[in-house]
Coordinates of C-alpha atoms and ligand atoms in Angstrom, one line a residue:
X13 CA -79.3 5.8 -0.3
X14 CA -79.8 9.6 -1.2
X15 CA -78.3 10.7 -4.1
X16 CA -75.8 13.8 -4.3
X17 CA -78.5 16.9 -4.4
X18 CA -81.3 15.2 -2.2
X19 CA -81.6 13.3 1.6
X20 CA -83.7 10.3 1.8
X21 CA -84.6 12.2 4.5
X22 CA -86.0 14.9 2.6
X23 CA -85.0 18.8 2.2
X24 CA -86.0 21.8 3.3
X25 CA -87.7 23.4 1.3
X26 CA -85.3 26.9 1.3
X27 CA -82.1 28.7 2.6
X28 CA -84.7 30.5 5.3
X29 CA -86.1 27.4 6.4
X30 CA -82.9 26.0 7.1
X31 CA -81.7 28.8 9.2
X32 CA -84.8 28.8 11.2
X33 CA -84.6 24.8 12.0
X34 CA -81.1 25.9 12.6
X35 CA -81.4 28.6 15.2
X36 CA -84.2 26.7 16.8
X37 CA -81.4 23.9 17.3
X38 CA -78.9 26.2 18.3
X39 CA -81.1 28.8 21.1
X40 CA -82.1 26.5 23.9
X41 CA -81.1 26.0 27.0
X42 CA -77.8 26.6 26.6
X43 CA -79.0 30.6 26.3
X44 CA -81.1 30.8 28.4
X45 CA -80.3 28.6 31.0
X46 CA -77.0 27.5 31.1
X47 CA -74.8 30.4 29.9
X48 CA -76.1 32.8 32.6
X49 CA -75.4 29.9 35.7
X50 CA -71.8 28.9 34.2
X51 CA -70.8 32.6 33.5
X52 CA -72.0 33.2 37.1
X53 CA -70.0 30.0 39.2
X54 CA -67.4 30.9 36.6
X55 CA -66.6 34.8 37.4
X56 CA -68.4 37.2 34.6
X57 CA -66.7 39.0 32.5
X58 CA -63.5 37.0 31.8
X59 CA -65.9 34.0 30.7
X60 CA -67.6 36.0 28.5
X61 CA -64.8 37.4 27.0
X62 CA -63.1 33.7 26.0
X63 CA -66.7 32.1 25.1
X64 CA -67.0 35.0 23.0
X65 CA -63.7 34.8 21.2
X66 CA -64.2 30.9 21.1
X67 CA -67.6 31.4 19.4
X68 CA -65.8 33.6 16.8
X69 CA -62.6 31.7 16.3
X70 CA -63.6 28.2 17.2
X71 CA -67.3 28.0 16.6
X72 CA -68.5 29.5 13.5
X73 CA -65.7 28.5 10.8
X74 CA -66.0 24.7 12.4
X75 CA -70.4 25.2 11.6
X76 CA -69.1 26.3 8.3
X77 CA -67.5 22.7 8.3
X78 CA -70.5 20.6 9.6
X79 CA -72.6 22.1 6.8
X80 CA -70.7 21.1 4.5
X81 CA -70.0 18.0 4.7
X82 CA -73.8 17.5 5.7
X83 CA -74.4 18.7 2.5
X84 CA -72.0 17.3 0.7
X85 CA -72.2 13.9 2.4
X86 CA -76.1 13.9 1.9
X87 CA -77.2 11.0 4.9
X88 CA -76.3 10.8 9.1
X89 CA -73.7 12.0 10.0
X90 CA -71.9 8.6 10.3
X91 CA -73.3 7.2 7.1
X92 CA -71.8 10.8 5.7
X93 CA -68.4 10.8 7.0
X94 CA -68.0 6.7 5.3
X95 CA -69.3 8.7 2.3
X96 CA -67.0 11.4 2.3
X97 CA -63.9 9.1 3.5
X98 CA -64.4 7.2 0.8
X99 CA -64.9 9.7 -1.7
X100 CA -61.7 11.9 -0.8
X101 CA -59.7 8.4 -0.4
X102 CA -59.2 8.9 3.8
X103 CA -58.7 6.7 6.4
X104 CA -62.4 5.1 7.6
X105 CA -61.6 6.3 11.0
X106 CA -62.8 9.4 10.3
X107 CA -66.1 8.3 10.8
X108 CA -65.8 8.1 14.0
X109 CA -66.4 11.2 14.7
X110 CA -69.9 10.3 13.3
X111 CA -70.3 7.6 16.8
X112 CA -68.9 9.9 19.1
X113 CA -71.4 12.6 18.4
X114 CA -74.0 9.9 18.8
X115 CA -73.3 9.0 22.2
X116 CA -72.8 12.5 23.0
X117 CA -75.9 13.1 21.8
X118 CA -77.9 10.8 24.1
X119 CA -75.4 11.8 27.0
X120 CA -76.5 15.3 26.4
X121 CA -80.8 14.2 25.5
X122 CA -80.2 12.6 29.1
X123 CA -79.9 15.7 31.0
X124 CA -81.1 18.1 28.7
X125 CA -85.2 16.6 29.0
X126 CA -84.4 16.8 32.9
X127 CA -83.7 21.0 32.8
X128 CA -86.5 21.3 30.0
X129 CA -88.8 19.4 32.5
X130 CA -88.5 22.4 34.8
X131 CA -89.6 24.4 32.7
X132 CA -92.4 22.5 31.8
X133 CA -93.4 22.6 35.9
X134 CA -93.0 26.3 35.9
X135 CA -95.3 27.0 33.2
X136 CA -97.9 25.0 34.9
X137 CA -97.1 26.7 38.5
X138 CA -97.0 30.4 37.1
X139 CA -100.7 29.5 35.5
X140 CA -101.9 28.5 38.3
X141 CA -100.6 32.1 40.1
X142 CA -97.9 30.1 42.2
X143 CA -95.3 32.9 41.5
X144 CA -97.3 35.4 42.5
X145 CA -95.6 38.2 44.9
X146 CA -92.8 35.5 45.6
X147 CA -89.7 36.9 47.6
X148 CA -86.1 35.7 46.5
X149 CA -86.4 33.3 49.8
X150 CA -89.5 31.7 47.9
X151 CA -88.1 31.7 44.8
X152 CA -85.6 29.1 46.0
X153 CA -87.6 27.6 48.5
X154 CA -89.8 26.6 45.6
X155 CA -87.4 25.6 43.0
X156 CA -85.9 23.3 46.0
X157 CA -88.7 21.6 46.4
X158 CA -89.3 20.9 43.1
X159 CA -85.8 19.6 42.4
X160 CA -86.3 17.6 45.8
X161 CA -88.7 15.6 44.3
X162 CA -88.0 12.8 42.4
X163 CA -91.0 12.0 41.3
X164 CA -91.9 15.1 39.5
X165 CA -89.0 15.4 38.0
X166 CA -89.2 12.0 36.3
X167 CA -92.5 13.2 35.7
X168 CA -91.6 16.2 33.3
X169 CA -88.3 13.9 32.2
X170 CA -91.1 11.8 30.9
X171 CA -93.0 13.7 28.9
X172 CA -90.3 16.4 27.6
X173 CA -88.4 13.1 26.1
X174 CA -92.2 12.2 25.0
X175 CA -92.3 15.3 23.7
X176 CA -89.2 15.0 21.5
X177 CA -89.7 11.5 20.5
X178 CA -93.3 12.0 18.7
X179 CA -91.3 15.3 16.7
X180 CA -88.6 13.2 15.7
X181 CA -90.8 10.4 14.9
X182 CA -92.6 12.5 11.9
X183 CA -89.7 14.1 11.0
X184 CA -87.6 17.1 11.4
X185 CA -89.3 19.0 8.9
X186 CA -92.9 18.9 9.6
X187 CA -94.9 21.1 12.0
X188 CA -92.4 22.2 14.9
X189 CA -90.8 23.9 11.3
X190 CA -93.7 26.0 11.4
X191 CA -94.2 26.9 15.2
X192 CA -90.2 27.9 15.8
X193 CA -91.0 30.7 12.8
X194 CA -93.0 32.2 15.6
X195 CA -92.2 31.6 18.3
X196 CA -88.1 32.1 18.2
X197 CA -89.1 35.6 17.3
X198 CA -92.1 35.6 20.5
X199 CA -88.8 34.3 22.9
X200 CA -86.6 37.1 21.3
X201 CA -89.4 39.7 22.2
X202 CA -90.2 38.8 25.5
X203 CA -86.2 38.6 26.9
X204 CA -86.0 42.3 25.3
X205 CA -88.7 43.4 27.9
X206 CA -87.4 41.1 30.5
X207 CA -84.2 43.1 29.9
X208 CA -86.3 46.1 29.8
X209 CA -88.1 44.9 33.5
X210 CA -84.0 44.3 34.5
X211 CA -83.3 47.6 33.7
X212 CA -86.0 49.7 35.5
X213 CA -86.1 47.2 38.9
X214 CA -82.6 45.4 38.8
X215 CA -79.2 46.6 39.6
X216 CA -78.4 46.7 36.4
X217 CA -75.0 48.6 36.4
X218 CA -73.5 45.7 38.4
X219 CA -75.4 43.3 36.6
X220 CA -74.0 44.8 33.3
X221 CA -70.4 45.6 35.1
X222 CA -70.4 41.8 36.1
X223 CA -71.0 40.1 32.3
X224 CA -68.8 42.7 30.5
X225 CA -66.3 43.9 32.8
X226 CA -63.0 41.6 32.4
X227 CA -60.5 41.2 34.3
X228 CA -58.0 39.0 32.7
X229 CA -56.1 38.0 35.4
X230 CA -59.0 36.0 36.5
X231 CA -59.5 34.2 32.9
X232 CA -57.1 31.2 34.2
X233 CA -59.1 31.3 37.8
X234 CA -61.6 29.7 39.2
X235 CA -63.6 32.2 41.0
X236 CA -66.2 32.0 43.5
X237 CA -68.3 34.2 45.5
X238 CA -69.4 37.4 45.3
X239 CA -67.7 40.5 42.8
X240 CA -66.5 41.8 46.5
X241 CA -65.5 38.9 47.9
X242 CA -64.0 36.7 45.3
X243 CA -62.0 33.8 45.9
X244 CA -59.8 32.3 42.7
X245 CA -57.7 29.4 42.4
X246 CA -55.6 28.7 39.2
X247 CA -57.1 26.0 37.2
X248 CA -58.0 26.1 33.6
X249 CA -61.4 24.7 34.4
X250 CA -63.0 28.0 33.3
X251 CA -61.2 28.2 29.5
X252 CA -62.5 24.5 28.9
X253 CA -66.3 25.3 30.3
X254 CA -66.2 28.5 28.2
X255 CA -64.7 26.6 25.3
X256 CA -67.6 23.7 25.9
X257 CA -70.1 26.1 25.8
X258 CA -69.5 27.3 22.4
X259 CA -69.4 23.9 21.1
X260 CA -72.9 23.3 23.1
X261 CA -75.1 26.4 22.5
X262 CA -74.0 26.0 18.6
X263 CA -74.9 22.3 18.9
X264 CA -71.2 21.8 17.2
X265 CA -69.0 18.9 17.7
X266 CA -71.8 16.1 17.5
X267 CA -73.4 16.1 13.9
X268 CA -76.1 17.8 15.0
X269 CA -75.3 20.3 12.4
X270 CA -74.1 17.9 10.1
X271 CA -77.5 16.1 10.2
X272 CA -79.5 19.4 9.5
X273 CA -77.0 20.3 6.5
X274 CA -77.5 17.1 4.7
X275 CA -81.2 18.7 4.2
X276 CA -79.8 22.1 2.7
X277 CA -80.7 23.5 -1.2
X278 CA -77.9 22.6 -3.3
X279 CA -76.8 26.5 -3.8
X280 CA -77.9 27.9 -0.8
X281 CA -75.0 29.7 0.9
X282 CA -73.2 28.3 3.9
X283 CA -71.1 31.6 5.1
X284 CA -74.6 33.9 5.0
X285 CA -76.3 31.5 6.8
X286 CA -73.5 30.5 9.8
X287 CA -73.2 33.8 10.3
X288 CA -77.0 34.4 11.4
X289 CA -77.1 31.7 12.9
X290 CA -74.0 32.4 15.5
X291 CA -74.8 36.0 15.6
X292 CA -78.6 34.8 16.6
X293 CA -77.5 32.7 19.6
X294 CA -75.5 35.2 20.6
X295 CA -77.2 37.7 21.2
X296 CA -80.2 35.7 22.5
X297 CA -77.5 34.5 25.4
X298 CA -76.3 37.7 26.7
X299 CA -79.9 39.3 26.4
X300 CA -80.5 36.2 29.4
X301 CA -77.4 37.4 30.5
X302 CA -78.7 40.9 30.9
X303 CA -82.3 39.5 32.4
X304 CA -80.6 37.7 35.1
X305 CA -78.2 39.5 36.8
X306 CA -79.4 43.0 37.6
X307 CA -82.4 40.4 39.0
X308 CA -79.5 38.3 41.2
X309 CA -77.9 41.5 42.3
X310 CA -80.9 43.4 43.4
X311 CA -82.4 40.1 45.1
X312 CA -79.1 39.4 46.9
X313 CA -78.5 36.2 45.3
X314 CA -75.3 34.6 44.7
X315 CA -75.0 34.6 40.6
X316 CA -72.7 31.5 41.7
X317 CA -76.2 29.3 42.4
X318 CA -75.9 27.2 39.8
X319 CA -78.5 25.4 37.5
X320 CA -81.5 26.8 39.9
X321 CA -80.1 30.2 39.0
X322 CA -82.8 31.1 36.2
X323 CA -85.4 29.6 38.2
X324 CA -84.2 31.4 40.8
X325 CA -84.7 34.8 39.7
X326 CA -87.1 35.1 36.8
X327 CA -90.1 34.0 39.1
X328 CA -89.1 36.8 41.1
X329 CA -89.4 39.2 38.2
X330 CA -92.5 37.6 37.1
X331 CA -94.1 38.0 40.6
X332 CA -93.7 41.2 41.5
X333 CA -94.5 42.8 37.7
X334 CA -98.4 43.4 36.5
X335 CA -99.6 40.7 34.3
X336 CA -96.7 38.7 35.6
X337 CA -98.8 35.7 36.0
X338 CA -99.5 35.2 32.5
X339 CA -96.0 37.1 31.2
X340 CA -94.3 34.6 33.0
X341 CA -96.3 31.5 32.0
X342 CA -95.8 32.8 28.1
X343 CA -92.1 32.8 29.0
X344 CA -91.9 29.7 30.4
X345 CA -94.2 28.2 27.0
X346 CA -91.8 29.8 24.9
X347 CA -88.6 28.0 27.0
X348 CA -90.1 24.9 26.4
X349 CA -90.6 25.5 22.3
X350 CA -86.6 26.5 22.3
X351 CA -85.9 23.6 24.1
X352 CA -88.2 21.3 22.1
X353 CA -86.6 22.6 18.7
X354 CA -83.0 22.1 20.2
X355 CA -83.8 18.6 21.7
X356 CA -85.1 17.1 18.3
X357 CA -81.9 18.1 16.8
X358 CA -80.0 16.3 19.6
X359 CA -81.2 12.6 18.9
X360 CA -81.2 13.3 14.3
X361 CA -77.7 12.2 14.4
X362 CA -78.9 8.7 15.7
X363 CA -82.3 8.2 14.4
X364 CA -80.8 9.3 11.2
X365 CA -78.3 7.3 10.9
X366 CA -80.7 3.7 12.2
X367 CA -83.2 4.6 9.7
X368 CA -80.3 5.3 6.5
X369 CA -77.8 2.3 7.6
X370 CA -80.3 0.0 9.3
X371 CA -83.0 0.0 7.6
X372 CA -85.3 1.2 10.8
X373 CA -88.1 3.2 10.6
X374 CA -88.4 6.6 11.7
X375 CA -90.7 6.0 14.4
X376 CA -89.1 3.0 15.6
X377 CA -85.9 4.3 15.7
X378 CA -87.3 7.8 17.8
X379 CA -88.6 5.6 20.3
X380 CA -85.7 3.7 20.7
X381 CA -82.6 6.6 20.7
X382 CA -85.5 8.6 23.0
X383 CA -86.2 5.5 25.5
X384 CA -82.3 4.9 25.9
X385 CA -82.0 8.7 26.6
X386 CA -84.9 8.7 29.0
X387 CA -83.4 5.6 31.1
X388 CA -79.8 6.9 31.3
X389 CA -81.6 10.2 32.4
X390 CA -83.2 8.8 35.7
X391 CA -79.8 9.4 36.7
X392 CA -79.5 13.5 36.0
X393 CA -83.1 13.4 37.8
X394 CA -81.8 11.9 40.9
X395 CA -78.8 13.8 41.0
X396 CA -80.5 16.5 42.3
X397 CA -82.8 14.5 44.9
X398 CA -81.4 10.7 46.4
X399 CA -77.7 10.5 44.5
X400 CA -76.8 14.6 45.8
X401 CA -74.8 13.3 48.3
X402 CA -71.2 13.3 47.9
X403 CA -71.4 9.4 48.2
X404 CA -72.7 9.5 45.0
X405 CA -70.5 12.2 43.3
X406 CA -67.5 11.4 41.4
X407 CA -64.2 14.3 41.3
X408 CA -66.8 16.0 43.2
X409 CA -69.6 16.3 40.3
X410 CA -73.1 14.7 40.3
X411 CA -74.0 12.4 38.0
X412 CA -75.6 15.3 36.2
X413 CA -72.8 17.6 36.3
X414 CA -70.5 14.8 35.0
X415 CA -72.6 14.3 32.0
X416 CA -72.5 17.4 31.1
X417 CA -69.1 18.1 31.6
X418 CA -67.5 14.8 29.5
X419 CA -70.4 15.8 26.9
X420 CA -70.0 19.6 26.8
X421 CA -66.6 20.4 27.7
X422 CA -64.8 17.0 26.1
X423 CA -66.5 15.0 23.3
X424 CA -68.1 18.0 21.6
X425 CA -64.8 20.0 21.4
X426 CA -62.4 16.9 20.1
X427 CA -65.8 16.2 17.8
X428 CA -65.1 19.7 16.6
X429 CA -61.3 18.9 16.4
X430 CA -61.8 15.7 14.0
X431 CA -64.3 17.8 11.8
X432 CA -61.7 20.5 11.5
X433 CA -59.2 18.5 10.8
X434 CA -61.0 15.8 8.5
X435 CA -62.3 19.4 6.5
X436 CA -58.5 20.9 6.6
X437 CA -56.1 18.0 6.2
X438 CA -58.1 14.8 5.4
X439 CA -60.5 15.7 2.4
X440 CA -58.7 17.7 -0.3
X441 CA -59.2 21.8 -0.7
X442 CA -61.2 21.1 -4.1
X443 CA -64.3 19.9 -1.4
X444 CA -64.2 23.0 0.5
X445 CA -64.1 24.8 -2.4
X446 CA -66.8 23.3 -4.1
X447 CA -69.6 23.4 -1.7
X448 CA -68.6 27.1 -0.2
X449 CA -68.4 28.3 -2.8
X450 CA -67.0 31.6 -1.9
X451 CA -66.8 33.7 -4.4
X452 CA -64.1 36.4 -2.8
X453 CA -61.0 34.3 -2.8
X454 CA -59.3 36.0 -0.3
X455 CA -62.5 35.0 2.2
X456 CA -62.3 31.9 1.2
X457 CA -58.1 31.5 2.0
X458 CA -58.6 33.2 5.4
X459 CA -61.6 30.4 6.3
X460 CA -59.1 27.7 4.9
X461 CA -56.5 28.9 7.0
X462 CA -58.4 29.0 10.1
X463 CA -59.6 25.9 10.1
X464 CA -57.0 24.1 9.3
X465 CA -54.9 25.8 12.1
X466 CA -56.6 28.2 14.4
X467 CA -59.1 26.2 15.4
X468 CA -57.6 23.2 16.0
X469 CA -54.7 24.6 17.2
X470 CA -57.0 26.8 19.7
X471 CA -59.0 23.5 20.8
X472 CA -55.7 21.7 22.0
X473 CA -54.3 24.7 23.5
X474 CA -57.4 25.0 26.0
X475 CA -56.8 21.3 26.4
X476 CA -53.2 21.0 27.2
X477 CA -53.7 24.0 29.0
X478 CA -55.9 22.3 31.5
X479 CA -54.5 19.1 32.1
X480 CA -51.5 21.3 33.3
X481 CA -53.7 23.2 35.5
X482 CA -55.1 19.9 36.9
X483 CA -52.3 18.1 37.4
Ligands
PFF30 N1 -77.6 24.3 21.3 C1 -78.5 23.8 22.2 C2 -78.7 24.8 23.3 O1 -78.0 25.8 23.4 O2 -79.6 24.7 24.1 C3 -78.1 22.5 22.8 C4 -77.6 21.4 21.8 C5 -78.5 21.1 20.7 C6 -76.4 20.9 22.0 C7 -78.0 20.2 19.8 C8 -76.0 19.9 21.0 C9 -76.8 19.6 19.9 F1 -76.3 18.8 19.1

């Protein structure tokens, strides 16, 4: 076992490094994919509004958490939380928020390879010049009969969750280190001229109007359809997805986090770098945000689509603009890298914790937490294909959508809870105190105080909220 300033693991080598592996965990899909389709089926601006207030509230005093006790606990994130309950004299069943996040970990592996898979196919297709001049009608025809086929699907499945295994297998911290210095920065570049394509060709006052405009009355609705024509039902469905969300595009709740903190410098500090690291994502999300929908609303597309909805509208960009064939085969490369550097973080938890409490080796371990992934994945690649039928859907979700929503929108937020309250109520203040190490007191009392109350407080709120709505 490790001892209190080093991982068995190993360390990264500085505070930057750190925050790099960090964001490169944290921007993925989630940004880029995921938060412009959910904002869309879920309304606009209202979402944005509680995802953002969730991020602030919610996410980044509960990453201040998962650092910590990474680094204070020094191993997996289940052989940490045994540490740490033992240390602060706590009940053991605090770890297991340490097995939660790794099954949500290969729920969310499972589906996650699936999306990264498309883009691996459209990287390949806008090399070969099969975006260019598409129409919108194109644009889906093509991403239809992609997702209509099984086979390439598993395909891509295949060797994305290749892909991840062989990084994990030689460990976190060597080589994909290197390539996410460059190319998170390339990805942050090219959405800035994507915005910049959005701008000129897009609708982009109803494309801005839609993300940033709120209406609150719509933040406990469901709405669906066009700005024009919306249709809302009362549910709290959208308050739990937008609460989910902030959990999944900080890779919160799970370990993930806790995994990369047991790897941090002994002094390096945990507030600078949280804060980078949220503002990072976030501003990486609503630049997708502002890519997309001037796209959807010039193209006449419904920003309700769904998963497609990126793959939807960016080829359409990317075919009409010079140099689009190569622009939009860079942007699909650089999809893939933010994907790869979020997917690796996805299975540490597990292959962390085989190779500190069982003794495996790294490489065995990858292959195994990577093959289970890949097999419980078949079924996210049918659901789009053979099992899209509603004889196959469960409270009218795909397989795929349910994993994502029990992963997202449930286990990562009560992971979250558990962390904030094992930090606020079931380790001792002097922890906290120790590795923060804040040196404004007042800062320090105001983070204290939120996580021991807001947070959680916030996190059962949004819960109780929507098991009234559902029932
Ligand atoms: N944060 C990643 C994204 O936004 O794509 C996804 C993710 C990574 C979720 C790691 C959870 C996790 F532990």
């Amino acid at each position: 076992m490790g001892s209190r300033s080093a991982s068995m693991h190993g360390m990264w080598s500085s505070r930057a490094v750190f925050i790099m592996a960090t964001v490169g965990s944290a921007v993925g899909l989630g940004n880029i994919w995921k938060f412009p389709y959910i904002t869309g089926e879920y309304g606009g601006g209202a979402f944005v509004v509680v995802y953002l207030i969730c991020i602030a509230l919610i996410g980044v005093p509960i990453m201040m958490a998962e650092i910590l006790l990474g680094r204070r606990g020094r191993a997996s994130p289940i052989a940490t939380m045994k540490r740490l309950t033992r240390e602060q004299h706590s009940s053991p069943l605090w770890t297991l928020v340490g097995y939660s996040g790794v099954l949500a970990g290969f729920l969310i592996l499972s589906f996650y390879s699936v999306i990264a898979g498309w883009a691996l196919a459209y990287v390949f297709d806008s090399a070969a010049g099969g975006l260019n001049g598409i129409t919108a009608d194109g644009a889906g025809q093509k991403f239809g009969d992609l997702v209509g086929s099984w086979q390439t699907l598993l395909l891509w499945h295949t060797v994305f969750t290749l892909m991840t295994i062989v990084v994990v297998a030689r460990g976190v911290k060597n080589g994909l280190e290197r390539a996410v210095t460059v190319l998170m920065p390339a990805l942050f570049i090219m959405l800035l001229i994507m915005v910049g394509y959005a701008f000129i060709e897009g609708d982009f006052a109803r494309g801005f109007g839609f993300l940033f405009n709120t209406d609150f009355s719509k933040v406990f609705q469901l709405c669906t359809g066009t700005p024009e024509a919306l249709n809302c039902e009362f549910t709290g469905e959208p308050v739990v997805v937008a609460m989910g969300h902030a959990f999944f595009t900080l890779s919160l709740g799970m370990g993930a986090i806790m995994a990369y903190g047991a790897y941090v410098p002994d002094h390096a500090s945990i507030t600078g770098a949280t804060l980078t690291i949220a503002l990072a994502d976030t501003v990486v999300a609503l630049l997708a945000g502002l890519a997309i929908f001037p796209i959807v609303f010039a193209s006449g597309l419904e920003p309700s689509s769904g998963p497609g909805l990126i793959f939807q509208t960016l080829p359409i960009a990317f075919g009409n603009m010079p140099g689009g064939q190569w622009f939009g085969t860079l942007f699909f490369v650089l999809l893939v890298f933010a994907a790869w550097s979020s997917s690796i973080s996805i299975i540490e938890p597990a292959v962390a914790w085989l190779v500190d409490s069982r003794g495996w080796t790294r490489g065995v371990a990858a292959f195994a937490v990577g093959g289970l992934a890949w097999l419980i994945g078949i079924g996210s690649v049918l659901s789009f294909n053979l099992w899209s039928g509603e004889e196959y859907q469960l409270f009218g979700k795909t397989i795929f959508d349910l994993k994502d929503f029990l992963a997202s929108n449930i286990m990562l937020p009560l992971g979250g809870l558990l962390i904030a309250l094992f930090v606020g109520f079931g380790a001792g203040r002097q922890m906290a105190l120790e590795e923060l190490s804040i040196s404004r007191q007042r800062l320090f009392d105001a983070w204290w105080f939120v996580i021991r109350f807001v947070s959680p407080v916030g996190i059962v709120i949004v819960f109780l909220n929507s098991i009234k709505a559902f029932g």
